[in-house]
Steps between C-alpha positions, in 0.01 A plus 500: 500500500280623228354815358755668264377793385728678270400834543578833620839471417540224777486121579253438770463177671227328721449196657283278280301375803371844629551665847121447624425866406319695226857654424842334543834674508771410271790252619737698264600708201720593223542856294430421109596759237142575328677330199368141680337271232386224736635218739478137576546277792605172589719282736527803752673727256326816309609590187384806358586658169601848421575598127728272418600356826381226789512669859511161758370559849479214747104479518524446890625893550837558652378544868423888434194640389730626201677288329781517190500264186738237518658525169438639159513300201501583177259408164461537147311803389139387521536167705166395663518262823267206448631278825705383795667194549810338701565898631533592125266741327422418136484772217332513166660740252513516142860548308546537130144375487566217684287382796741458786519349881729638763552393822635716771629464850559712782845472639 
């Protein structure tokens, strides 16, 4: 699966090898709030931050051509994902001007 676009108030997904046409159709997608800052993806999960929160979607869909996030998980005010590993998202945020690292986990 590739091709997350965050736009239009929606996730929309697409296989990453094609469908041997000029125009594929999306294997699924999530409603966003237009408050979406940006997503990333890794290890089959999606995480994708609103305001102050992580929406998690299982990047493989949920066997309907809409699917709901997984779980929501919260953030400090102003934390930036920077990457995935071991099923955790890790955060960058800055506290009492201190540089910090958070790591978060679905579930």
């Amino acid at each position: 699966m590739g091709g997350l676009p965050l736009g239009a108030n929606e996730i929309e997904t697409f296989a990453v090898s094609g469908c041997g046409g000029t125009t594929c159709d999306k294997l699924w997608s999530a409603p966003l709030p237009a408050s979406t800052l940006n997503g990333i993806l890794g290890g089959g999960v999606l995480f994708v931050r609103v305001n102050d929160q992580v929406w998690v979607f299982d990047a493989h869909g949920c066997g309907a051509a809409t699917c709901s996030k997984l779980a929501t998980l919260a953030t400090p005010p102003g934390a930036v994902p920077q990457s995935i590993g071991g099923g955790k998202l890790y955060v960058t945020y800055t506290e009492g001007g201190v540089n910090k690292l958070m790591a978060l986990a679905p579930g």
